Backbone as a chain_set.jsonl record, in Angstrom:
{"seq": "MWEGSILCKKDLLLQYRYPAIKKGEDSVVIETLYSNDLLCIIDNEPHIYVYNYHGDNTWEVEHFERIFVFSRELPFDYAEEVQEIMDIN", "coords": {"N": [[34.978, 149.77, 56.339], [37.812, 148.753, 54.351], [40.509, 149.858, 52.906], [42.341, 148.897, 50.803], [43.181, 147.056, 48.187], [42.307, 149.13, 45.249], [39.942, 148.835, 42.47], [39.247, 150.684, 39.807], [37.394, 152.374, 37.69], [38.699, 154.796, 35.423], [37.827, 156.761, 34.643], [35.856, 157.657, 36.89], [37.628, 157.769, 38.887], [39.086, 160.554, 37.775], [36.544, 162.286, 38.246], [36.331, 161.607, 41.255], [38.705, 162.952, 42.474], [41.737, 162.402, 44.326], [42.916, 164.254, 46.947], [45.286, 166.97, 46.625], [47.653, 166.23, 48.398], [50.645, 165.523, 49.601], [51.182, 162.934, 50.717], [49.161, 160.148, 52.063], [46.119, 158.172, 53.031], [44.004, 156.106, 51.477], [41.768, 157.194, 52.124], [39.546, 159.446, 51.658], [38.762, 159.216, 49.125], [37.619, 156.685, 49.073], [35.471, 157.122, 50.957], [34.119, 158.323, 49.435], [33.777, 157.3, 47.094], [31.969, 155.342, 48.264], [30.076, 156.922, 49.268], [28.435, 157.546, 47.022], [27.137, 155.606, 46.332], [29.241, 153.77, 44.345], [31.152, 151.9, 45.076], [31.696, 148.658, 45.482], [32.312, 146.49, 48.173], [34.608, 143.905, 47.968], [34.913, 141.28, 50.263], [35.211, 138.728, 50.884], [37.823, 137.633, 49.602], [40.723, 137.706, 49.904], [43.157, 136.539, 48.565], [43.197, 138.597, 46.302], [44.257, 140.753, 46.911], [47.311, 142.974, 46.331], [50.072, 143.863, 47.653], [52.348, 146.87, 47.41], [55.306, 147.786, 47.82], [56.977, 151.021, 47.835], [58.903, 152.773, 48.937], [58.337, 155.227, 49.307], [55.167, 155.195, 50.628], [52.666, 155.795, 52.705], [52.69, 154.657, 55.04], [55.563, 153.256, 56.838], [58.354, 150.786, 55.959], [58.884, 148.943, 58.238], [56.359, 148.213, 58.89], [54.953, 147.367, 56.672], [56.184, 144.956, 56.565], [55.626, 143.56, 58.998], [53.308, 142.733, 57.833], [53.758, 141.431, 55.194], [55.086, 139.141, 56.584], [52.905, 137.208, 57.047], [52.014, 136.641, 54.509], [51.795, 135.919, 51.405], [53.924, 135.328, 48.735], [53.624, 136.047, 45.328], [53.63, 133.486, 42.648], [56.329, 133.638, 39.85], [55.212, 134.049, 37.681], [52.523, 135.282, 37.744], [53.565, 137.228, 39.813], [54.916, 138.903, 37.673], [52.866, 139.346, 36.007], [51.785, 141.55, 37.329], [53.561, 143.523, 38.0], [53.634, 144.25, 35.155], [51.687, 145.492, 34.823], [51.195, 147.148, 36.725], [53.221, 148.993, 35.917], [55.608, 148.372, 36.873], [59.053, 148.615, 37.537]], "CA": [[35.662, 149.808, 54.951], [39.605, 148.943, 54.348], [41.035, 150.6, 51.691], [43.118, 148.016, 50.095], [43.302, 146.99, 46.44], [41.185, 149.17, 44.383], [40.363, 148.642, 40.955], [38.232, 151.864, 39.755], [37.701, 152.9, 36.366], [39.591, 155.794, 35.161], [36.652, 158.003, 34.513], [35.756, 157.7, 38.383], [39.152, 158.592, 39.708], [39.132, 161.664, 37.01], [35.7, 162.568, 38.372], [36.512, 161.953, 42.437], [39.835, 162.916, 42.963], [42.314, 162.124, 45.23], [43.484, 165.37, 47.347], [46.125, 167.57, 46.286], [48.58, 166.184, 49.204], [52.024, 164.757, 49.198], [51.12, 161.384, 51.127], [47.96, 159.929, 52.673], [45.69, 157.086, 52.428], [42.871, 156.385, 50.064], [40.282, 156.979, 52.988], [38.537, 160.642, 50.854], [38.068, 158.773, 47.727], [37.017, 155.724, 49.354], [34.492, 157.412, 51.058], [33.411, 159.555, 48.265], [32.727, 156.532, 46.35], [31.289, 154.67, 48.701], [28.226, 157.276, 49.566], [28.018, 157.882, 46.014], [26.986, 154.051, 45.701], [29.875, 153.726, 43.466], [31.895, 151.067, 45.212], [31.857, 147.186, 45.678], [33.22, 145.647, 48.666], [35.003, 142.735, 48.172], [35.171, 141.046, 51.429], [35.631, 137.079, 50.553], [38.424, 137.203, 48.486], [42.16, 138.072, 50.265], [43.621, 136.404, 47.621], [43.598, 139.305, 45.378], [45.101, 142.148, 47.388], [48.634, 143.347, 46.473], [51.336, 145.006, 48.274], [53.251, 147.739, 45.984], [55.763, 148.702, 48.691], [57.818, 151.892, 46.948], [59.581, 153.775, 49.589], [57.277, 156.502, 49.359], [54.236, 154.969, 50.716], [52.222, 156.52, 53.32], [53.574, 153.387, 56.13], [56.737, 152.567, 56.898], [58.613, 150.046, 55.737], [58.432, 148.247, 59.163], [54.414, 148.079, 58.781], [55.086, 146.306, 55.639], [57.054, 143.873, 56.98], [54.68, 142.848, 59.32], [52.351, 141.951, 56.985], [54.518, 140.184, 54.771], [55.246, 137.536, 57.295], [51.905, 136.345, 57.293], [51.714, 137.02, 53.277], [52.569, 134.666, 50.229], [54.652, 136.004, 47.363], [52.707, 135.3, 44.029], [54.546, 132.688, 41.639], [56.863, 133.992, 39.231], [54.481, 134.781, 36.13], [51.809, 136.223, 38.221], [54.053, 138.77, 40.034], [55.8, 139.664, 36.631], [52.243, 139.942, 34.987], [51.227, 142.521, 38.077], [54.201, 144.393, 37.553], [53.574, 144.95, 34.118], [50.034, 146.032, 35.067], [51.563, 148.287, 37.314], [54.501, 149.487, 35.599], [56.856, 148.508, 37.701], [60.382, 147.768, 36.566]], "C": [[37.026, 149.925, 54.894], [39.861, 149.695, 53.035], [42.152, 149.956, 50.903], [43.776, 148.294, 48.873], [42.079, 147.881, 46.305], [41.451, 149.349, 43.016], [39.407, 149.526, 40.774], [38.535, 152.037, 38.344], [38.077, 154.626, 36.097], [38.752, 157.454, 35.25], [36.443, 158.269, 35.94], [36.725, 158.38, 39.308], [39.036, 160.169, 39.495], [38.1, 162.575, 37.753], [36.041, 162.958, 40.265], [38.224, 162.044, 42.569], [40.722, 162.646, 43.788], [43.119, 163.986, 45.77], [44.746, 165.666, 47.221], [47.078, 167.667, 47.621], [49.324, 165.09, 48.637], [51.723, 163.036, 49.703], [49.517, 161.205, 51.606], [47.345, 158.615, 51.924], [44.309, 157.139, 51.846], [41.367, 156.49, 51.033], [39.386, 158.386, 52.004], [38.246, 159.513, 49.691], [37.371, 157.551, 48.185], [35.394, 155.844, 50.101], [33.425, 158.233, 50.351], [32.789, 158.639, 47.528], [31.66, 156.121, 46.977], [29.773, 155.536, 48.946], [28.063, 158.257, 48.58], [27.718, 156.413, 45.328], [27.875, 153.611, 44.464], [31.094, 152.379, 43.828], [31.201, 149.459, 45.693], [32.557, 146.646, 46.892], [33.591, 143.902, 48.367], [35.552, 141.728, 49.22], [35.869, 139.601, 51.532], [36.423, 136.706, 49.319], [40.085, 137.592, 48.703], [43.303, 137.506, 49.877], [44.189, 137.388, 46.312], [44.222, 140.251, 45.766], [46.721, 142.102, 46.997], [49.545, 144.327, 47.264], [52.005, 145.623, 47.32], [54.104, 148.507, 47.335], [57.197, 149.774, 47.893], [58.728, 152.505, 47.786], [58.91, 155.159, 50.15], [55.696, 156.209, 49.789], [53.97, 155.956, 51.973], [52.723, 155.903, 54.825], [54.73, 153.319, 55.689], [57.434, 151.498, 56.033], [58.295, 148.894, 57.034], [56.592, 147.899, 59.338], [54.539, 146.906, 57.409], [55.445, 144.72, 55.899], [56.506, 142.91, 57.931], [53.772, 142.367, 58.742], [52.449, 140.673, 56.166], [54.896, 139.1, 55.226], [54.033, 136.748, 57.102], [51.222, 136.54, 55.598], [52.627, 135.807, 52.5], [52.774, 135.426, 48.878], [54.012, 135.368, 45.929], [54.035, 134.52, 43.101], [55.189, 133.896, 40.471], [56.191, 134.839, 38.44], [53.093, 135.289, 36.858], [52.601, 137.508, 38.634], [54.19, 139.384, 38.854], [54.155, 140.327, 35.565], [51.503, 141.315, 35.969], [52.258, 143.673, 37.891], [54.184, 145.319, 36.393], [52.3, 145.899, 34.224], [50.257, 147.349, 35.563], [52.718, 149.216, 36.994], [55.376, 149.784, 36.367], [58.228, 148.388, 37.536], [61.326, 147.542, 37.534]], "O": [[37.57, 150.96, 55.278], [38.933, 149.974, 52.276], [42.908, 150.739, 50.328], [44.536, 149.195, 48.517], [41.038, 147.673, 46.929], [42.458, 149.75, 42.434], [38.471, 149.36, 41.556], [39.652, 151.896, 37.846], [37.54, 155.509, 36.766], [38.971, 158.592, 35.666], [36.965, 159.335, 36.268], [36.596, 159.247, 40.172], [38.928, 160.98, 40.415], [38.546, 163.695, 38.003], [36.039, 164.115, 40.684], [38.856, 161.008, 42.778], [39.909, 162.631, 44.712], [43.722, 164.708, 44.976], [45.544, 164.818, 47.62], [47.371, 168.782, 48.052], [49.083, 164.217, 47.802], [52.075, 162.083, 49.008], [48.741, 162.153, 51.481], [47.685, 158.103, 50.858], [43.626, 158.161, 51.786], [40.258, 156.031, 50.758], [38.286, 157.956, 51.657], [37.096, 159.073, 49.691], [36.332, 157.361, 47.552], [34.449, 155.071, 49.95], [32.297, 158.625, 50.65], [31.609, 158.761, 47.199], [30.526, 156.349, 46.558], [28.655, 155.03, 48.855], [27.716, 159.418, 48.797], [27.961, 156.102, 44.163], [27.266, 153.078, 43.536], [31.819, 151.953, 42.929], [30.118, 149.419, 46.278], [33.672, 146.241, 46.565], [32.848, 142.942, 48.575], [36.701, 141.332, 49.024], [36.905, 139.393, 52.163], [36.123, 135.951, 48.394], [40.731, 137.778, 47.671], [44.363, 137.709, 50.47], [45.151, 137.167, 45.576], [44.915, 140.784, 44.899], [47.355, 141.129, 47.405], [49.458, 145.555, 47.276], [52.301, 144.971, 46.319], [53.707, 149.567, 47.82], [58.232, 149.249, 47.484], [59.663, 152.895, 47.086], [59.052, 155.828, 51.174], [54.891, 157.0, 49.296], [54.814, 156.792, 52.296], [53.112, 156.69, 55.688], [55.062, 153.31, 54.504], [56.719, 151.365, 55.039], [57.481, 148.001, 56.794], [56.032, 147.194, 60.178], [54.158, 145.736, 57.437], [54.986, 143.668, 55.452], [56.743, 141.704, 57.859], [53.321, 141.339, 59.246], [51.867, 139.588, 56.179], [55.076, 138.108, 54.519], [54.187, 135.532, 56.989], [49.997, 136.576, 55.479], [53.609, 135.131, 52.806], [51.928, 135.974, 48.171], [54.04, 134.162, 45.683], [55.165, 134.99, 42.966], [54.562, 134.936, 40.271], [56.377, 136.054, 38.378], [52.503, 135.937, 35.994], [52.458, 138.595, 38.075], [53.633, 140.479, 38.776], [54.147, 141.264, 34.766], [50.72, 142.057, 35.377], [51.8, 144.784, 37.627], [54.482, 146.512, 36.349], [52.158, 146.966, 33.626], [49.781, 148.397, 35.126], [53.087, 150.099, 37.768], [55.892, 150.869, 36.635], [58.229, 147.221, 37.145], [62.382, 146.979, 37.247]]}, "num_chains": 1, "name": "protein.A"}
C-alpha cells in the first residue's frame, strides 16, 4: 500500500489517530485502517492524486521536484477548488 492521497471520514481519523510525532508518514494510520478492513485502495485513478508541498513535509522539496517533473498541474478552476477544500491561501 502507498499512503498517497487519503480521503477519510473524520470520525475514523478521530478513532484511529495519528501518532503524536512532529513529522512522519501516514503509514501507522494506513496500516491500522487496512487491518480493520476500513481502507479502499484506488489504484487505477492516478489523476486524483494531489500533492501539497508546504515546507514542513516529511520529504524535502527535492523529492517533490522530481515528482513534479512527471506531473500535470491542475487547471486554475480545479486548483482553486482544491486549495479551498484544503484551506490553502
